[in-house]
Short mmCIF file of C-alpha atoms in Angstrom, two decimals:
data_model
loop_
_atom_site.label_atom_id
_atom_site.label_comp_id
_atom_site.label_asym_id
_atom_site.label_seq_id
_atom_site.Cartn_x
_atom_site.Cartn_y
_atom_site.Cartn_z
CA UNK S 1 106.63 204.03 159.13
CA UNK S 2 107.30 203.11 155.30
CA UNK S 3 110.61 202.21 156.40
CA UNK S 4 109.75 199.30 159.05
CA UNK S 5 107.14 197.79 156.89
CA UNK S 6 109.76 197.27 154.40
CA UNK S 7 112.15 195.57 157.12
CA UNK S 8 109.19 193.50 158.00
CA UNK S 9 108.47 192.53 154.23
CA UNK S 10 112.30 191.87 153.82
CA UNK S 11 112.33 189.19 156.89
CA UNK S 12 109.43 187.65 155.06
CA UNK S 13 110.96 187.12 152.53
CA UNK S 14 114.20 185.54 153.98
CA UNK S 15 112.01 183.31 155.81
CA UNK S 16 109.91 181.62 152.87
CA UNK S 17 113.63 181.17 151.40
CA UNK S 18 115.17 179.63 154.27
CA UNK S 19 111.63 177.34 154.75
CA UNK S 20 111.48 176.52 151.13
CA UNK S 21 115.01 175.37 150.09
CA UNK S 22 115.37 172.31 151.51
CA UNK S 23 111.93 171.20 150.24
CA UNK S 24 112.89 171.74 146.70
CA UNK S 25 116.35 170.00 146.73
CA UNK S 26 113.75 166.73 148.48
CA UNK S 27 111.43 167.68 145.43
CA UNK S 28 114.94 167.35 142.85
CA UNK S 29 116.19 164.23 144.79
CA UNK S 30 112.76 162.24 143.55
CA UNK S 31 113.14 162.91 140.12
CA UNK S 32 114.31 159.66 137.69
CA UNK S 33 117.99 159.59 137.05
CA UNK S 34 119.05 160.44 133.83
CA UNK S 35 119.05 158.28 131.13
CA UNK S 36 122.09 155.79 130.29
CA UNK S 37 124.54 156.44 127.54
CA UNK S 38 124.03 155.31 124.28
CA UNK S 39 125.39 151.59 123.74
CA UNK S 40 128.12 152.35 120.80
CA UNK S 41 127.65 150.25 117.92
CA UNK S 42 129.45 146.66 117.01
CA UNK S 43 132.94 146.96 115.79
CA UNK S 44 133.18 144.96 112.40
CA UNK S 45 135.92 141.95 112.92
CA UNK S 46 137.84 140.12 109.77
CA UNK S 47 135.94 141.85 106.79
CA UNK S 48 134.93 139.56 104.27
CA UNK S 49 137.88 136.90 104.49
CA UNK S 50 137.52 133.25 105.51
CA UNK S 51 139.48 130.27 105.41
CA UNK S 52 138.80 127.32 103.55
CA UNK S 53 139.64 123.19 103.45
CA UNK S 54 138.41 120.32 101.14
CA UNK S 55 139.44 116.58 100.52
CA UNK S 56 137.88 114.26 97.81
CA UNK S 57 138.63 111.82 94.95
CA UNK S 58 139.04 111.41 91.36
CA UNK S 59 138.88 109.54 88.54
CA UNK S 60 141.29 110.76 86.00
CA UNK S 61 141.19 110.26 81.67
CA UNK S 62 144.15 111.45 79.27
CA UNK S 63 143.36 111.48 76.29
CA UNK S 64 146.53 110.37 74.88
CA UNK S 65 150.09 108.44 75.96
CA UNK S 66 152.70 108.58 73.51
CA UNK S 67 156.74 107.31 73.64
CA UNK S 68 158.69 109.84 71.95
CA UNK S 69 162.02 109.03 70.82
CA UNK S 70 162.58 105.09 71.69
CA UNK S 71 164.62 102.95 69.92
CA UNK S 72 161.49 100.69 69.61
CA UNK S 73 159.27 103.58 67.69
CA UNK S 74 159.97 102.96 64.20
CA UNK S 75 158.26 106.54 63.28
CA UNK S 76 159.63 108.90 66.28
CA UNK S 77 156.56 108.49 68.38
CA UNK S 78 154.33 105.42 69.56
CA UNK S 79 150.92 105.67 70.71
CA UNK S 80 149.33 103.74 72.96
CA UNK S 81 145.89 102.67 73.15
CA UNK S 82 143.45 101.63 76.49
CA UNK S 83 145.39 104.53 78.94
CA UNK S 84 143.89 104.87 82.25
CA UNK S 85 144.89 106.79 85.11
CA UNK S 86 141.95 105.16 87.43
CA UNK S 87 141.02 107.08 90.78
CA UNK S 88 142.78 108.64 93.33
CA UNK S 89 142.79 110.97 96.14
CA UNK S 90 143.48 115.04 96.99
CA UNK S 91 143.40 116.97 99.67
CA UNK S 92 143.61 121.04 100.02
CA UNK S 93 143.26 124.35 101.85
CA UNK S 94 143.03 128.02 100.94
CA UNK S 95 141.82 131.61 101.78
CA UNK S 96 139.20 133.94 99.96
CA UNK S 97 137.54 137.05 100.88
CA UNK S 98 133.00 137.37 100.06
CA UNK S 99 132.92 140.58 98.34
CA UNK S 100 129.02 140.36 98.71
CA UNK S 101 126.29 138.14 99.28
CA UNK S 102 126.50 136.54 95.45
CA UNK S 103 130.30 137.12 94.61
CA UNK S 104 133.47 135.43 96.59
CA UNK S 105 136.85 134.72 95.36
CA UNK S 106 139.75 132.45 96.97
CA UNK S 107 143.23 131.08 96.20
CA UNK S 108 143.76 127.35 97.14
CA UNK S 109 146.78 124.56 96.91
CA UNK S 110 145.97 121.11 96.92
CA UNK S 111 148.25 117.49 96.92
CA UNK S 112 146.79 114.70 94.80
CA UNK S 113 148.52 111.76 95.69
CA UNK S 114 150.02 109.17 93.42
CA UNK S 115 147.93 106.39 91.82
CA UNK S 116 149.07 103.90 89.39
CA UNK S 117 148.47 104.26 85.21
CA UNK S 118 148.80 101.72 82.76
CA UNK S 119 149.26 101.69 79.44
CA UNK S 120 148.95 98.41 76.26
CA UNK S 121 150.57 99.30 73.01
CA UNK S 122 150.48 96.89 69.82
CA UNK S 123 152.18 97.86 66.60
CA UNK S 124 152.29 96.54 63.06
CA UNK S 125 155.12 97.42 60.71
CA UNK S 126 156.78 96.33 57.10
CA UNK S 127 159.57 94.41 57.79
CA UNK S 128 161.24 95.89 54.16
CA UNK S 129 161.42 92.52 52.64
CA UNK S 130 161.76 92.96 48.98
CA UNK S 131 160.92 88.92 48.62
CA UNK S 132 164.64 88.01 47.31
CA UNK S 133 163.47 84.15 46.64
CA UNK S 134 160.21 84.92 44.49
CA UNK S 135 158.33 82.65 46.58
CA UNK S 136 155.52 85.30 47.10
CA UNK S 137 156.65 86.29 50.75
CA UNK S 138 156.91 90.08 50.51
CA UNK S 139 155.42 92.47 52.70
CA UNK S 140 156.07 90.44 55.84
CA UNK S 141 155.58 92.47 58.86
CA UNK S 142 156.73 92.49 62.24
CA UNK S 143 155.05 93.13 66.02
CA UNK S 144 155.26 95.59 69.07
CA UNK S 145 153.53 94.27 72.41
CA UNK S 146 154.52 96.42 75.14
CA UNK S 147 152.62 97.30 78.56
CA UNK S 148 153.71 100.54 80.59
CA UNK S 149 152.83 101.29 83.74
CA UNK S 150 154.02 104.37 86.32
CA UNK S 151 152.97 106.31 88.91
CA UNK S 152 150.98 110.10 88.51
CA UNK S 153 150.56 112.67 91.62
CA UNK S 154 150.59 116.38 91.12
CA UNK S 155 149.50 119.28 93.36
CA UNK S 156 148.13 122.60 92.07
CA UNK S 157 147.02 125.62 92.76
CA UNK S 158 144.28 128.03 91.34
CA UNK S 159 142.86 131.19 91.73
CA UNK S 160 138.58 130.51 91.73
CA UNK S 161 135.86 132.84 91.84
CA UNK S 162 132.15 131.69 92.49
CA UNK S 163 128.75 132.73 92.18
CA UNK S 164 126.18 131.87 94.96
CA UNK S 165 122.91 131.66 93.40
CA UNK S 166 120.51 132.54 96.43
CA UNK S 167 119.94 130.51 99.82
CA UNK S 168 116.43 128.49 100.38
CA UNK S 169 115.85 126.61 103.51
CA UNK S 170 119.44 127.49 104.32
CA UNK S 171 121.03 125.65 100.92
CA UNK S 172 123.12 127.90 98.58
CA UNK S 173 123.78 126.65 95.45
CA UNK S 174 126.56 127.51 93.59
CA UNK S 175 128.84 127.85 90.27
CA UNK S 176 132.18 128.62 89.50
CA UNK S 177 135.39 128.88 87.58
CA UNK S 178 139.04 128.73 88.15
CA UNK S 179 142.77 128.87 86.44
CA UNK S 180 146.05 128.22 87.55
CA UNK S 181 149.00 125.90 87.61
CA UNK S 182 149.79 122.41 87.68
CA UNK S 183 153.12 120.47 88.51
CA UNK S 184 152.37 117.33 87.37
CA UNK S 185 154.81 114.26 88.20
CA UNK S 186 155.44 110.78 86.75
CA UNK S 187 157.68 108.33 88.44
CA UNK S 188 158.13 104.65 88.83
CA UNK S 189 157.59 103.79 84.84
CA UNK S 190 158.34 100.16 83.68
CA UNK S 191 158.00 98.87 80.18
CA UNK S 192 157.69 95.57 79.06
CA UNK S 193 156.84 93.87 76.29
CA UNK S 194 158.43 92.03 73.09
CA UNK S 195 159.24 92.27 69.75
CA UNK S 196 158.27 89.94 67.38
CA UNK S 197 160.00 90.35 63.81
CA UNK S 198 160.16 87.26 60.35
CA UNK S 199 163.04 86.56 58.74
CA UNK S 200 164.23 84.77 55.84
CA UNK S 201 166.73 81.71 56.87
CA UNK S 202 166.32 79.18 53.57
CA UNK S 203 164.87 78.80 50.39
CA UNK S 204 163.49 76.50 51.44
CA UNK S 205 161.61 77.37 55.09
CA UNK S 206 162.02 81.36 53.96
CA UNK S 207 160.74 82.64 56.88
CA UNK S 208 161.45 82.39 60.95
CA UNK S 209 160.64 84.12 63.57
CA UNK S 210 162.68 86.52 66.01
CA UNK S 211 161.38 87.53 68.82
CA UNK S 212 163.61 90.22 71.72
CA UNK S 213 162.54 91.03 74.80
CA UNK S 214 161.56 94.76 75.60
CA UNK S 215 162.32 95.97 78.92
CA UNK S 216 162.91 99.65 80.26
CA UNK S 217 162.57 101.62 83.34
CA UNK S 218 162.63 105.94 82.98
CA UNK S 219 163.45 108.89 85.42
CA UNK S 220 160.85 110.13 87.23
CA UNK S 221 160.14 113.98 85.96
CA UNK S 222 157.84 116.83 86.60
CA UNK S 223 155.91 118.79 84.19
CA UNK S 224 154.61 122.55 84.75
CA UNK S 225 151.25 123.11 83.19
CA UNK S 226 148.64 125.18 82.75
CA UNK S 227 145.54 124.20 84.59
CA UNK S 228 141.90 125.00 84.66
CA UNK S 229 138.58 124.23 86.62
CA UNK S 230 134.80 124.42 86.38
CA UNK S 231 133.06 124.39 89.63
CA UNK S 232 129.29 123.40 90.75
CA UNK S 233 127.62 122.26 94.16
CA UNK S 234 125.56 123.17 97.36
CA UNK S 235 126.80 125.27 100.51
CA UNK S 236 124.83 124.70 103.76
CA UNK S 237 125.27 126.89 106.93
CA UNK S 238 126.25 124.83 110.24
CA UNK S 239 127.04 127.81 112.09
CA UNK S 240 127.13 131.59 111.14
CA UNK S 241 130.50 131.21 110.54
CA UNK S 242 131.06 128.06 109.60
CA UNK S 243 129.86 126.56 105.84
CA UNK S 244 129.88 123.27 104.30
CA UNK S 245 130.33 122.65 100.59
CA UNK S 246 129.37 119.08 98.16
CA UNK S 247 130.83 119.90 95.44
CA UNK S 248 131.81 118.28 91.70
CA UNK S 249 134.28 119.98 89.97
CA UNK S 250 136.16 119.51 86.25
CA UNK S 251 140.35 120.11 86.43
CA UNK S 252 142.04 120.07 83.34
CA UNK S 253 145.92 119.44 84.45
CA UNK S 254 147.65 119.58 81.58
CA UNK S 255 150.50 117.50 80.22
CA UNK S 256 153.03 115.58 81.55
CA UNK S 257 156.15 113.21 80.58
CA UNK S 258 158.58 110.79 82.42
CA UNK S 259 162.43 111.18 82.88
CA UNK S 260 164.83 109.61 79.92
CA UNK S 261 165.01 105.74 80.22
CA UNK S 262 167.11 102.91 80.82
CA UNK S 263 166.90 99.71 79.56
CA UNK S 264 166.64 96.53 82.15
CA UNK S 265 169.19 94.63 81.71
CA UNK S 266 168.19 91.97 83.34
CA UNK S 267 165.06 91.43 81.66
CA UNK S 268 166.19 91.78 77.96
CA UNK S 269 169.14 89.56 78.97
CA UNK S 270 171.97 92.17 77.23
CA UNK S 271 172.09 95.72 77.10
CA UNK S 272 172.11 96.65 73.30
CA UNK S 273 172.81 100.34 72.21
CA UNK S 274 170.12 102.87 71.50
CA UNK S 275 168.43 105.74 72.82
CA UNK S 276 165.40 105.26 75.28
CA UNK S 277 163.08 108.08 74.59
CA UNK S 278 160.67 109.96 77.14
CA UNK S 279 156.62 109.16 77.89
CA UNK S 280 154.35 112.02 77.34
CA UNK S 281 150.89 112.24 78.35
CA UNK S 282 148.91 115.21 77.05
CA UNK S 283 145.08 116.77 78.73
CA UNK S 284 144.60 114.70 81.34
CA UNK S 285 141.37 115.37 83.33
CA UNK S 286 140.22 114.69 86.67
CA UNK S 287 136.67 114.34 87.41
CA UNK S 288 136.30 115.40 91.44
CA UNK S 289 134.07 115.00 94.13
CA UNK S 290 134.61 116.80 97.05
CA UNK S 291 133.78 118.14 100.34
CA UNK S 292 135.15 121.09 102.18
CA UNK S 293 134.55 123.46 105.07
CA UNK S 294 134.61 127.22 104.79
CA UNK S 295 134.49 129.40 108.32
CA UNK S 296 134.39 133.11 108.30
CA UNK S 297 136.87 134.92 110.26
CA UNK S 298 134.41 138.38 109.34
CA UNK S 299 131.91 138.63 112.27
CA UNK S 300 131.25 141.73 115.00
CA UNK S 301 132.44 142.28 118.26
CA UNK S 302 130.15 143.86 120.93
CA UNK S 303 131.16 147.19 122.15
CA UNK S 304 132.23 147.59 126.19
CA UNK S 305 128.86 147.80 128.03
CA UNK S 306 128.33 151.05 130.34
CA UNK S 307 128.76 150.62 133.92
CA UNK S 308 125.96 149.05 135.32
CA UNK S 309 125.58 151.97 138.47
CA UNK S 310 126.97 155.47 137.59
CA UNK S 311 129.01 156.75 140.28
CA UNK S 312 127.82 158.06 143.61
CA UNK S 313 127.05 161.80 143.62
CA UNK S 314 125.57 163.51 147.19
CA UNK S 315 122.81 165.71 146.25
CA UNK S 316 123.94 169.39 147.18
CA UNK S 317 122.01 170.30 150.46
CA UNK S 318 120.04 173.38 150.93
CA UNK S 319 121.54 176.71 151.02
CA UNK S 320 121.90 179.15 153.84
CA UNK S 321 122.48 182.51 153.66
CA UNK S 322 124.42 184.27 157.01
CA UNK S 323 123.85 188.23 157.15
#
């Protein structure tokens, strides 16, 4: 008797199972899907670099044009007075890294192209008359009129490093500093000019004047120097990438000097012995005003996106159990 009641219980049983099962795996197939896979984060592109232009002008000073060494210079060197470079024109590019938001550095190389100098020397100087007729006219002196002009270009590069001093209403200004190196040219020089000396003929009319022609042209000649900057301006953002700079900047260039010279024949009318000497200018500045583009190759790339539908998986039917 015990023994079919627990048959009967056992068939029960089997039958809730076999009922049951497929309403469960219904009950599992309404439950939300899983949630997607995390999105994996942006992948850093470029770092900090960027690449930079910048064109502008100048107006150049030197503080000093001398001849060196001309047959004309009485004292082995002749300086001239009213120098002037005037204004001119540069163009450059370069490449710098932002270390942070305050602090970038970059390296740049820039042509300024030639404009014309000039140059006016007068000189005085004591003949060396010793007055040999005693009619009082000692001392007598003689003149130097001369007018150079030439040609100045030069291109340069420098290492900078700036300071950005804070952004408001998307305007970052800025100072800096630089150093570097200067090949400085002078070509196309051309004296002219005349010499204008007394000289005793008679006792009578003791003095007359000689005058010779001065006329010269000298080698063109470049000049390695040691060159230096001072930076200050405004940076304004016309894309995320992309930044604009008005600048002013100070560049100290150095020195410079023509090529050896020859004198022009034609102009002097004969070609008299003598050494031409050299031109030297020394500190010439620029005073620049410039504008120039900075765009930074650092930005992020988004990560592949997940598949928008995950792929098709049957849900597992209901299990039967054979005895």
């Amino acid at each position: 008797m015990a023994r079919s009641k627990l048959q009967a219980l056992a068939r029960s049983l089997t039958l809730v199972a076999s009922v049951g099962a497929p309403c469960l795996a219904q009950a599992a197939d309404l439950l939300p899907p899983p949630p997607p896979p995390p999105v994996a984060p942006p992948i850093e592109v470029g770092g900090g670099w960027y690449l930079r232009g910048d064109v502008g002008a100048s107006l150049y000073h030197s503080k000093e044009f001398v001849a060196y060494g001309d047959k004309y210079t009485y004292d082995n060197e002749r300086y001239y007075q009213n120098a002037g470079y005037g204004s001119g024109a540069f163009a450059g590019v370069g490449v710098g890294y932002q270390f942070n938001a305050f602090l970038r550095g970059d390296v740049t190389g820039e042509y300024r192209f030639s404009n014309g100098f000039s140059a006016r020397h007068h000189f005085e100087y004591d003949t060396g008359v010793a007055d040999p007729c005693g009619c009082g006219a000692a001392n007598l002196r003689g003149n130097v009129n001369e007018t150079a002009k030439g040609n100045f270009d030069s291109a340069v590069v420098l290492a900078n490093g700036y300071f950005d001093l804070g952004t408001w209403y998307g305007v970052t200004p800025f100072v800096g500093g630089g150093v570097g190196v200067a090949f400085n040219t002078i070509s196309g020089t051309h004296v002219s000019g005349n010499v204008s000396e007394p000289l005793y003929v008679t006792l009578i009319n003791p003095v007359a004047s000689y005058n010779k022609t001065i006329g010269a042209y000298y080698k063109s000649d470049t000049t390695t120097s040691f060159a230096w900057a001072l930076h200050a301006g405004l940076g304004f953002d016309v894309t995320p990438n992309l930044k604009m700079e008005i600048a002013y900047r100070y560049l100290n260039l150095g020195s410079a000097k023509s090529g050896v010279g020859v004198e022009d024949c034609e102009l002097t009318k004969a070609c008299g012995g003598g050494s031409l000497g050299v031109y030297k200018t020394k500190s010439i500045e620029a005073h620049d005003v410039k504008v120039g583009f900075r765009y930074l190759l650092g930005g992020v790339a988004a990560a592949p996106l997940p598949p928008l539908m995950a792929d098709y998986q049957p849900a597992p039917g209901p299990l039967v159990r054979k005895y």
